Coordinates of C-alpha atoms (C1' of nucleotides) in Angstrom, one line a residue:
Chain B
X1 CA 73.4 175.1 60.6
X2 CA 75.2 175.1 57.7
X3 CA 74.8 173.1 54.7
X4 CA 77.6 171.2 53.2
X5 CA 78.1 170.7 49.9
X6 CA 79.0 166.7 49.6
X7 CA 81.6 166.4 47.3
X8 CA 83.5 169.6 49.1
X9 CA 83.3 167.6 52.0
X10 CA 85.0 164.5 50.8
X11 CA 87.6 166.0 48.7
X12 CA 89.9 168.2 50.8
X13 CA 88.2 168.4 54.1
X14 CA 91.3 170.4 55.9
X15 CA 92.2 172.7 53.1
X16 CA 89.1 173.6 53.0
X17 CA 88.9 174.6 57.0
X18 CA 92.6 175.8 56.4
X19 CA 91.2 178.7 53.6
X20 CA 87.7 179.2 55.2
X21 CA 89.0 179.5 59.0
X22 CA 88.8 182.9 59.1
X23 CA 88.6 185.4 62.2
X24 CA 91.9 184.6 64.5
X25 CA 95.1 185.9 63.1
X26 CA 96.5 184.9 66.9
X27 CA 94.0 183.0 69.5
X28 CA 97.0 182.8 72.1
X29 CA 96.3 187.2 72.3
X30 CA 92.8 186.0 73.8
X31 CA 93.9 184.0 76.2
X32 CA 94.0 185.2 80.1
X33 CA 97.7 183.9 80.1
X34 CA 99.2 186.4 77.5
X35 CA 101.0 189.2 78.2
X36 CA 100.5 192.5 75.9
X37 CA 102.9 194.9 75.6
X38 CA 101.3 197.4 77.1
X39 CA 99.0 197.2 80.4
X40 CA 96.3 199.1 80.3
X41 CA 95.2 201.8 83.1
X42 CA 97.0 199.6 85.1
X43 CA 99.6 202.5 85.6
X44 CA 99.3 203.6 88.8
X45 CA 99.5 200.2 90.3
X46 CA 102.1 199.5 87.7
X47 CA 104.2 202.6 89.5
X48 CA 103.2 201.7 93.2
X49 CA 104.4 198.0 92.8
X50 CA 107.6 200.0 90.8
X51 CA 108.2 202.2 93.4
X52 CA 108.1 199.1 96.3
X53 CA 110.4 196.8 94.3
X54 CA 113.2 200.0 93.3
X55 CA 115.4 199.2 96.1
X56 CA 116.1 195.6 94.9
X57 CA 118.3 197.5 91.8
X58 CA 120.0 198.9 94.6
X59 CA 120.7 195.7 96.3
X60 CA 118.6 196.8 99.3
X61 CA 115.7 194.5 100.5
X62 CA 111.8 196.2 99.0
X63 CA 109.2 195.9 101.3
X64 CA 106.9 193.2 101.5
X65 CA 103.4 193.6 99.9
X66 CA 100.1 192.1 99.4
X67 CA 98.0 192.1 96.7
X68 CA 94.2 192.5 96.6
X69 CA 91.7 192.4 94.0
X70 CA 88.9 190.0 92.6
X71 CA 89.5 187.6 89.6
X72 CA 90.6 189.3 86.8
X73 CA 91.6 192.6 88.2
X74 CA 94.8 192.3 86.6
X75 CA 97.1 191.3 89.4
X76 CA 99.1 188.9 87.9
X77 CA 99.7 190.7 84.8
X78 CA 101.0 193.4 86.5
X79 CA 102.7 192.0 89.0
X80 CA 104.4 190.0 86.0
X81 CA 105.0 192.9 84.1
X82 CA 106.8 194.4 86.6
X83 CA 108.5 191.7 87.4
X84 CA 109.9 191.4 83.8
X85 CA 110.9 195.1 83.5
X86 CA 112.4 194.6 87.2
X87 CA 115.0 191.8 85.5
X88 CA 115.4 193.9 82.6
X89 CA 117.1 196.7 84.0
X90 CA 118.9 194.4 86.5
X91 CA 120.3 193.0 84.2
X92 CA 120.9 196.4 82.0
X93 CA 122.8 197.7 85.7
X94 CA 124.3 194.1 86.9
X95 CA 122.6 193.8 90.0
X96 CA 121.5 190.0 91.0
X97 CA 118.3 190.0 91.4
X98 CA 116.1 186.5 90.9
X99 CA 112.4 187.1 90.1
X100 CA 110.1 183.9 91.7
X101 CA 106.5 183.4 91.0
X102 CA 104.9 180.5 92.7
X103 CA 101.1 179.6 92.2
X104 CA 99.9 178.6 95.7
X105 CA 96.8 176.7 94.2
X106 CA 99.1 174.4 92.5
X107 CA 102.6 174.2 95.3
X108 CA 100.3 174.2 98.4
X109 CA 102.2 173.3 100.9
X110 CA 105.0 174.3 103.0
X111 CA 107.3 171.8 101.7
X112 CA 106.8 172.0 98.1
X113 CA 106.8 175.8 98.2
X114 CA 110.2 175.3 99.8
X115 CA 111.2 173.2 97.2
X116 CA 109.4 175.4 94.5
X117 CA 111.6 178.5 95.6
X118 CA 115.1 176.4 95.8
X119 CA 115.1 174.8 92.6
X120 CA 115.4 178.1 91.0
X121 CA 118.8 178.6 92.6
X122 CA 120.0 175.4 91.0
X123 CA 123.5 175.5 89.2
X124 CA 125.5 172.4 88.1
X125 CA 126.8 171.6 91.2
X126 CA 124.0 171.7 93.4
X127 CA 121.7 168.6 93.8
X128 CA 118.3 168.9 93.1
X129 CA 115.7 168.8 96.2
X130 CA 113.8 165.5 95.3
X131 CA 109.7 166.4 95.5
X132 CA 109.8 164.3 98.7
X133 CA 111.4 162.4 101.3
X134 CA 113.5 165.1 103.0
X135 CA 112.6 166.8 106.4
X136 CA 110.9 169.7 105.9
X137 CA 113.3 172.2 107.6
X138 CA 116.5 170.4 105.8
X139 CA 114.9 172.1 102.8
X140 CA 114.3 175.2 104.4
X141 CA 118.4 174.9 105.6
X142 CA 119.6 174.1 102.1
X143 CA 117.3 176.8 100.5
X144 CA 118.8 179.5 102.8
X145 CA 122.5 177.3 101.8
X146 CA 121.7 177.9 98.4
X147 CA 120.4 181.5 98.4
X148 CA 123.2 182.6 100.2
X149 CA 125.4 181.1 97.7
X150 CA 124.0 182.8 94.9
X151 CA 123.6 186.3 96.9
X152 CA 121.6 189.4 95.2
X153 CA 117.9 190.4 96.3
X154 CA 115.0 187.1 95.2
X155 CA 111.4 188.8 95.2
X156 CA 109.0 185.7 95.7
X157 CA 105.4 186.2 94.0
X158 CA 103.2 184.1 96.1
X159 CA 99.9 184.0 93.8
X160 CA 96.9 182.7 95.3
X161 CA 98.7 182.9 98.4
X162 CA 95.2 182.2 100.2
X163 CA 95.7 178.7 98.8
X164 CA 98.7 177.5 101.0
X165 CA 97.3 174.8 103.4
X166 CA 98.6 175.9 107.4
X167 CA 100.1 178.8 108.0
X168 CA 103.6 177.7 109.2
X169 CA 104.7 177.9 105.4
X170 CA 104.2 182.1 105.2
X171 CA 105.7 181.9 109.5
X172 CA 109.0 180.7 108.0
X173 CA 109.2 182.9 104.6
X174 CA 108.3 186.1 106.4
X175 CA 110.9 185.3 108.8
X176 CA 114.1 184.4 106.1
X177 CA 115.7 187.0 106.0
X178 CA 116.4 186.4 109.7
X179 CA 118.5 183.9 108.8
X180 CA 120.2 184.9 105.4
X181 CA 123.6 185.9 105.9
X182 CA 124.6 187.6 102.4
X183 CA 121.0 187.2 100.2
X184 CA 118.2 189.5 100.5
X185 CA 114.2 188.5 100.0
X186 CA 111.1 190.3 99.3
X187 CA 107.7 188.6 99.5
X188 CA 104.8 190.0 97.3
X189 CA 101.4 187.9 97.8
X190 CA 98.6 188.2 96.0
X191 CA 95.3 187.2 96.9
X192 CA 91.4 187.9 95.7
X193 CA 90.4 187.3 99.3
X194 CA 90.1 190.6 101.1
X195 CA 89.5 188.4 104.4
X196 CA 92.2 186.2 103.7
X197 CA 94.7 188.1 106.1
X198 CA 91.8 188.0 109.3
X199 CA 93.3 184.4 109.4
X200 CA 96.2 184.7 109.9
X201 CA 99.3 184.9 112.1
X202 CA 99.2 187.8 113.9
X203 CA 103.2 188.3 113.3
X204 CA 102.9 186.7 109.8
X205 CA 100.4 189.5 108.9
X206 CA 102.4 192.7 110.0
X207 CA 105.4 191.0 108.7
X208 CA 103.8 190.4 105.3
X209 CA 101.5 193.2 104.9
X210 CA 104.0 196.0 105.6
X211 CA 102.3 197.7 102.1
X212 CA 99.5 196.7 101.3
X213 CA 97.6 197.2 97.8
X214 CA 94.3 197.1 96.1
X215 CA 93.4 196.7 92.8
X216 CA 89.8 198.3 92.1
X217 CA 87.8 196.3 89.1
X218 CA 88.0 198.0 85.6
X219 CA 85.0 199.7 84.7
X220 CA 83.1 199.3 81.6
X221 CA 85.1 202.0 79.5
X222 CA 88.4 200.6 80.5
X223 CA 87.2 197.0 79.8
X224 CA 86.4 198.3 76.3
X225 CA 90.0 199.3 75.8
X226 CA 91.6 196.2 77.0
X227 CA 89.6 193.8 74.2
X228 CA 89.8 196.7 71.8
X229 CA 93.7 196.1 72.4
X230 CA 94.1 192.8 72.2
X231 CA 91.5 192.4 69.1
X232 CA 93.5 194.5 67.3
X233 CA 96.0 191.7 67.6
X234 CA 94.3 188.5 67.9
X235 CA 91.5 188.9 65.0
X236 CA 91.7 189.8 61.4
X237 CA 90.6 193.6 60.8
X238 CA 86.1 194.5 60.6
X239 CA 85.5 190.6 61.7
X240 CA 83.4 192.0 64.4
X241 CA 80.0 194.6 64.6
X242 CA 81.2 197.7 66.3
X243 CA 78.4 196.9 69.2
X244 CA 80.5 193.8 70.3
X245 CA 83.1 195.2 72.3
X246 CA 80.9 197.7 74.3
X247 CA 78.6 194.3 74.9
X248 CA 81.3 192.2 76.0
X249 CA 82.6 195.1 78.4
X250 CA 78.8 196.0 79.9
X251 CA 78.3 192.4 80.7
X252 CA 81.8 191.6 82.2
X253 CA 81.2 195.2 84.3
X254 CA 78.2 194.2 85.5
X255 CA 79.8 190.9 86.6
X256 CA 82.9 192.4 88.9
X257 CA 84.7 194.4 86.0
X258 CA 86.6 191.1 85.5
X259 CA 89.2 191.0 82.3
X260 CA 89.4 187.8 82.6
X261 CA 85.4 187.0 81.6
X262 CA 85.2 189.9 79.0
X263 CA 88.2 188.2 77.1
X264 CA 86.4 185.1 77.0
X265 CA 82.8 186.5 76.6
X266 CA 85.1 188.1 73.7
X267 CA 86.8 184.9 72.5
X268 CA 83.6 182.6 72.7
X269 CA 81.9 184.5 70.7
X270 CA 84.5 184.6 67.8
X271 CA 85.0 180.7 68.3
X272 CA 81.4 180.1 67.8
X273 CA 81.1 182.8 65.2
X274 CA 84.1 180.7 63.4
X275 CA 82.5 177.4 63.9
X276 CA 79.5 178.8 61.8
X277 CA 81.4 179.9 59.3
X278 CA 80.4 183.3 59.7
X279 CA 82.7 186.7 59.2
X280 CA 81.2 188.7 61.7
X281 CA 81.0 188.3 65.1
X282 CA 77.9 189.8 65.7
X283 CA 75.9 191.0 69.3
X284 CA 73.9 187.3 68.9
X285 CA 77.0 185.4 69.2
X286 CA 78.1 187.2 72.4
X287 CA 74.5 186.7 73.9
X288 CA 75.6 182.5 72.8
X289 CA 78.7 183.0 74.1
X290 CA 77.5 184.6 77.6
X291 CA 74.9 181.3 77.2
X292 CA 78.0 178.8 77.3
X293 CA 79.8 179.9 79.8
X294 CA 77.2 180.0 82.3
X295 CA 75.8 176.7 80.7
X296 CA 79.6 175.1 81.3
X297 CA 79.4 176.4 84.8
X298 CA 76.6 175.0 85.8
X299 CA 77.6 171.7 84.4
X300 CA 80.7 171.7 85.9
X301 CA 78.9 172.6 89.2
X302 CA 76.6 169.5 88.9
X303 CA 79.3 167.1 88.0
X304 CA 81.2 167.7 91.3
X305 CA 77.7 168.0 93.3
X306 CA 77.8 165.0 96.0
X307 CA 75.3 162.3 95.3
X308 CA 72.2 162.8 97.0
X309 CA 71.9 166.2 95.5
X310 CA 72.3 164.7 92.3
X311 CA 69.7 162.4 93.1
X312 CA 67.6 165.6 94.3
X313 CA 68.3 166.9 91.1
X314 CA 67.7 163.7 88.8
X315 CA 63.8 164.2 90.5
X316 CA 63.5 167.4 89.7
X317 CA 63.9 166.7 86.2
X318 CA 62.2 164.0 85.9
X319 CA 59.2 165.5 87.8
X320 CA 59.5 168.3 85.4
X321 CA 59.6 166.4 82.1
X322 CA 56.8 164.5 83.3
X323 CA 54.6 167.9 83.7
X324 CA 55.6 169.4 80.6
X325 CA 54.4 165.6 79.1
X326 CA 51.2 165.6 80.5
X327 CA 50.9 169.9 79.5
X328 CA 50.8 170.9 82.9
X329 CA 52.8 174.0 84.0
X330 CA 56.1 173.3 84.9
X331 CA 55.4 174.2 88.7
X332 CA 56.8 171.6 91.0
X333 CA 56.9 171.6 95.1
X334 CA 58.9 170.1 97.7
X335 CA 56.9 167.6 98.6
X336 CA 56.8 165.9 95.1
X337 CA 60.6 166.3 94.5
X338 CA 60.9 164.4 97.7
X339 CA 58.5 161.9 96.4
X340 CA 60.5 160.8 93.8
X341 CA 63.6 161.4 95.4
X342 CA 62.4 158.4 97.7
X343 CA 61.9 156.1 95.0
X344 CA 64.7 156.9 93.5
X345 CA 66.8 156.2 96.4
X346 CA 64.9 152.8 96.7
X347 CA 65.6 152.4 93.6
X348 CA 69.4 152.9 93.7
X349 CA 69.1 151.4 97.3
X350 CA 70.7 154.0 98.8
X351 CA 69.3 155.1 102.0
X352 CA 66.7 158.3 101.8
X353 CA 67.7 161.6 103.9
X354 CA 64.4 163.5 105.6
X355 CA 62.5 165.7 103.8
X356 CA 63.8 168.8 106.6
X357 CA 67.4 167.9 104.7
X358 CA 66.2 168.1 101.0
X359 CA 64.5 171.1 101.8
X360 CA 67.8 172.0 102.7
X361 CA 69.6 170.9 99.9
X362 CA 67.0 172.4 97.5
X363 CA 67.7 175.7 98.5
X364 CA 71.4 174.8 98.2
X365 CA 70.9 173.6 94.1
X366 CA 69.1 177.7 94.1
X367 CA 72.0 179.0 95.4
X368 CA 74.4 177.5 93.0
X369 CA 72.0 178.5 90.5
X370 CA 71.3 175.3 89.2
X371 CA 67.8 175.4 90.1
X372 CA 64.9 178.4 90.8
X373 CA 63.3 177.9 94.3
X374 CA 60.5 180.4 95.1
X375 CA 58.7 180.3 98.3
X376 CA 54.4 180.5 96.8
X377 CA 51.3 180.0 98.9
X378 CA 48.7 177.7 96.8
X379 CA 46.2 179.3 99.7
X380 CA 44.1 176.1 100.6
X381 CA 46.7 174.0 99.1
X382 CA 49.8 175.3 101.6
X383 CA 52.7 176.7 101.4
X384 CA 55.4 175.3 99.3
X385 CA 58.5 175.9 97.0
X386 CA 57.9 176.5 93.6
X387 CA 60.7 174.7 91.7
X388 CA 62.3 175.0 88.0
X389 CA 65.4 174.0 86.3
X390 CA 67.2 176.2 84.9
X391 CA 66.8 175.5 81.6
X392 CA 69.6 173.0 80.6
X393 CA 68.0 170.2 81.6
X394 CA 69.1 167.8 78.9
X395 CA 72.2 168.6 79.4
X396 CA 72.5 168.5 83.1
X397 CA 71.0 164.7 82.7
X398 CA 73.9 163.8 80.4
X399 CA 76.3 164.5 83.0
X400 CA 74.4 163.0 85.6
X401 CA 74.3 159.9 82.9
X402 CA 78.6 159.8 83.7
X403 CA 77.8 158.2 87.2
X404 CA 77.0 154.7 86.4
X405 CA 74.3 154.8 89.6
X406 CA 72.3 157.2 87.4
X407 CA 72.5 155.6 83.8
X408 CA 69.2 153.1 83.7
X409 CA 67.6 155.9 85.8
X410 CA 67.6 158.4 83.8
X411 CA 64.8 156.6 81.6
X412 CA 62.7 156.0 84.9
X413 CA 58.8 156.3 84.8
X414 CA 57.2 158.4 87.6
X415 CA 54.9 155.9 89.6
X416 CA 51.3 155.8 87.6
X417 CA 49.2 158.0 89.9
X418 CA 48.6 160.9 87.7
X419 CA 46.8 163.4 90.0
X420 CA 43.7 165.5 88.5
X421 CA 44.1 169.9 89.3
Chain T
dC1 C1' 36.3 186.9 109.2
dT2 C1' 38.4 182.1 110.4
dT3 C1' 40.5 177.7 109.0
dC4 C1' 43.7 175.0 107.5
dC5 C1' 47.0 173.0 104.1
dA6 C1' 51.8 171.9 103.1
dC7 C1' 55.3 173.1 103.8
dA8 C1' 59.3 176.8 105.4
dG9 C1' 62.8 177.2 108.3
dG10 C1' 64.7 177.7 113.4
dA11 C1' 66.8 175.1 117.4
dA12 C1' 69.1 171.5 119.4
dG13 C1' 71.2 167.4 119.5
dG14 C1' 73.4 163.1 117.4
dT15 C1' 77.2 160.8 114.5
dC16 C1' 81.3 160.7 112.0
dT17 C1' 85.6 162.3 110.1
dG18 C1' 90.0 164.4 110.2
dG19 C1' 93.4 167.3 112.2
dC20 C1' 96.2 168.4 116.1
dG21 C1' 98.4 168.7 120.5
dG22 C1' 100.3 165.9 124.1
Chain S
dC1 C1' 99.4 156.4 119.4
dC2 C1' 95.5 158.4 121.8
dG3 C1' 92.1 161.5 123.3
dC4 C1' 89.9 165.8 122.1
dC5 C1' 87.6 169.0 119.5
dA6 C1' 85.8 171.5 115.5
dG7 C1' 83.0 171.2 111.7
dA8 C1' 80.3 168.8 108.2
dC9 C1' 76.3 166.4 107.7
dC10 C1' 71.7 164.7 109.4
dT11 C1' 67.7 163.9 112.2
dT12 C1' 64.0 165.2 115.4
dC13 C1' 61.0 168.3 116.9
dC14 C1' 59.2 172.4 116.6
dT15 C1' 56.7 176.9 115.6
dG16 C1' 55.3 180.0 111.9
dT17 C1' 52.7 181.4 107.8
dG18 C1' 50.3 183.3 102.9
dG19 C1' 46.3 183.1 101.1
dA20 C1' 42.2 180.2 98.8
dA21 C1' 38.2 178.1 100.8
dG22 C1' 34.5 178.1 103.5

DNA sequence: CTTCCACAGGAAGGTCTGGCGG
DNA sequence: CCGCCAGACCTTCCTGTGGAAG
């Protein structure tokens, strides 16, 4: 905590945060979205994708490919980067060639991909396809209309390609080509599901997949250079312990050797580190940081959990404060949880589900990690789960406090009986 | 050693929803 | 538009079990 001074408070409150703010020189070099320079050891799959795509310069169709990798592997990035240099020197040598990326989690479906692709071939005198309304394969007509027209190679990036609901959206790209008279396209999809081609389409996947690619996670070391990289350029020079970086790197390595969560571990840390109006981002502010994001996580988690697990949950807590109230170890079993789970329902007058099914969803809170479920025998006493929250607690209850059902709940007295151990 | 608690957790079947082919 | 089927979600019924107590 830090201790203001009054009057500096109430004089000038945001030239004072102006001078003090101190550690970002540029916050957007932090983000997952921005693109350095340089991608680092990144080159091989930098050359592989290069050496796929080279035909497009000479106005010959590249293969398709597909993309693997977990989150954060750096397949976008690259795939962007290369995508960038691709128009470059297209444009240095005057070949057409039209670069498309297309995030399948957010244009899903076969029409609005359709759609998606075409309106980047629009010129002043060709109408724009209206986000609905026409028949699906009128857009697919116009698109090749419009392609056709404009001529030169298009290579589509399909990101999150595992995304696109039905698989008649992939049948009819993979097959364009067929019907292109003058225009050329190459499809490139990326996806972090390794499975994700089991699904489909036998003749979409061996039309697709003719190269297929994937990108291993970074380990530790190279982890280290990426935030070394981009801290150069986001933070002002010594704001940080030289421990931080190799922290940040070990802990996002251990995860997958995800980019993405070292630059935030990274980033976190330097936000709270601001907020205290500190200088130094220190090892404790990483070990807050890594604390956040998993606390955020969880309570993202709990916000979209359906509502009898969030009534499961409400008795767990509630069980546990109770305990911790009367000085008892924090041990709670199934059969209390259920308990209160009853009255709670009664309560809310929502009917109860059988104590076989909130065993069930118990284990299911565990596995979202949420809660700790351990099977113990209490000898004499049975065999039960041992149950804990996972240490948010007051936090978890003021998001289950945003459902209206919950809000006079949350203040609710366990029934009187308190049993003697 | 046996007993026996308080569940764990498997199996099978019921109900409901939503997508899909005819 | 209708019937069918898969899959999510639950219930009912069941057998299995670690270890303190006796």
């Amino acid at each position: 905590m830090r201790n203001f001074s009054r009057n500096a408070v109430n004089s000038d409150i945001f030239g004072r945060l102006l001078k003090s703010e101190g550690l970002f020189l540029d916050r957007e070099a932090m983000r997952p979205t921005y693109m350095p320079e340089i991608l680092l050891h990144r080159s091989n799959e930098i050359n592989d994708i290069a050496s796929v795509m080279v035909p497009a310069l000479r106005g010959e169709t590249p293969s398709n490919v597909f993309i693997y990798g977990k989150t954060g592997t750096g397949k976008t990035a690259v795939t962007k980067y290369v995508g960038k240099k691709l128009l470059k020197k297209s444009r240095e040598t005057g070949k057409r060639i039209n670069y498309i990326y297309v995030n399948c989690e957010i244009v899903d479906t076969q029409y609005r991909l359709l759609q998606n692709i075409a309106n980047h071939f629009i010129n002043e005198w060709s109408e724009r396809i209206p986000f609905t309304g026409w028949p699906t394969d009128e857009v697919y007509s116009k698109l090749i209309q419009m392609m056709d027209k404009n001529g030169g190679v298009s290579v589509i990036i399909l990101d999150e390609v595992d995304k696109i609901k039905g698989d008649e959206a992939l049948y009819s790209l993979s097959r364009i080509n067929n019907d292109l008279k003058k225009a050329k396209v190459s499809i490139v999809g990326i996806s972090n599901d390794l499975k994700f081609t089991e699904f489909l389409d036998p003749r979409v996947k061996s039309s697709l997949g003719e190269e297929n690619m994937i990108f291993p996670p970074y380990d530790a070391r190279e982890l280290q250079d990426i935030l070394k990289q981009r801290v150069d350029i986001a933070l002002k020079p010594s704001s940080m312990d030289d421990e931080v970086i190799p922290l940040c790197s070990a802990l996002a390595a251990q995860e997958h050797g995800d980019a993405r969560r070292a630059l935030d571990l990274l980033r976190i840390s330097a936000e709270l580190a601001e907020r205290n109006g500190v200088h130094k981002i220190t090892k404790k502010f990483v070990r807050l940081a890594q604390n956040k994001i998993e606390i955020d996580r969880i309570l993202e988690v709990v916000r979209t959990l359906p509502a009898q697990s969030k009534t499961i949950l409400l008795a767990i807590i509630l069980q546990e404060k109770q305990n911790k109230k009367a000085g008892m170890a924090g041990v709670i079993t199934t059969g209390e949880v259920y308990e209160i789970y009853k009255d709670l329902c009664k309560k809310t007058r929502t009917d109860s589900l059988t104590q076989r099914r909130v065993a069930d969803l118990i284990s299911e809170l565990d596995m979202l990690g949420i809660i700790t479920a351990r099977v113990i025998s209490k000898g004499r006493y049975g065999r039960t789960r041992e149950i804990k929250t996972s240490s948010s607690s007051d936090e978890i209850i003021n998001v289950l406090k945003e459902d209206d059902v919950f809000k006079e709940l949350t203040n609710y007295k366990i029934r009187g009986q308190t049993r003697l151990v």
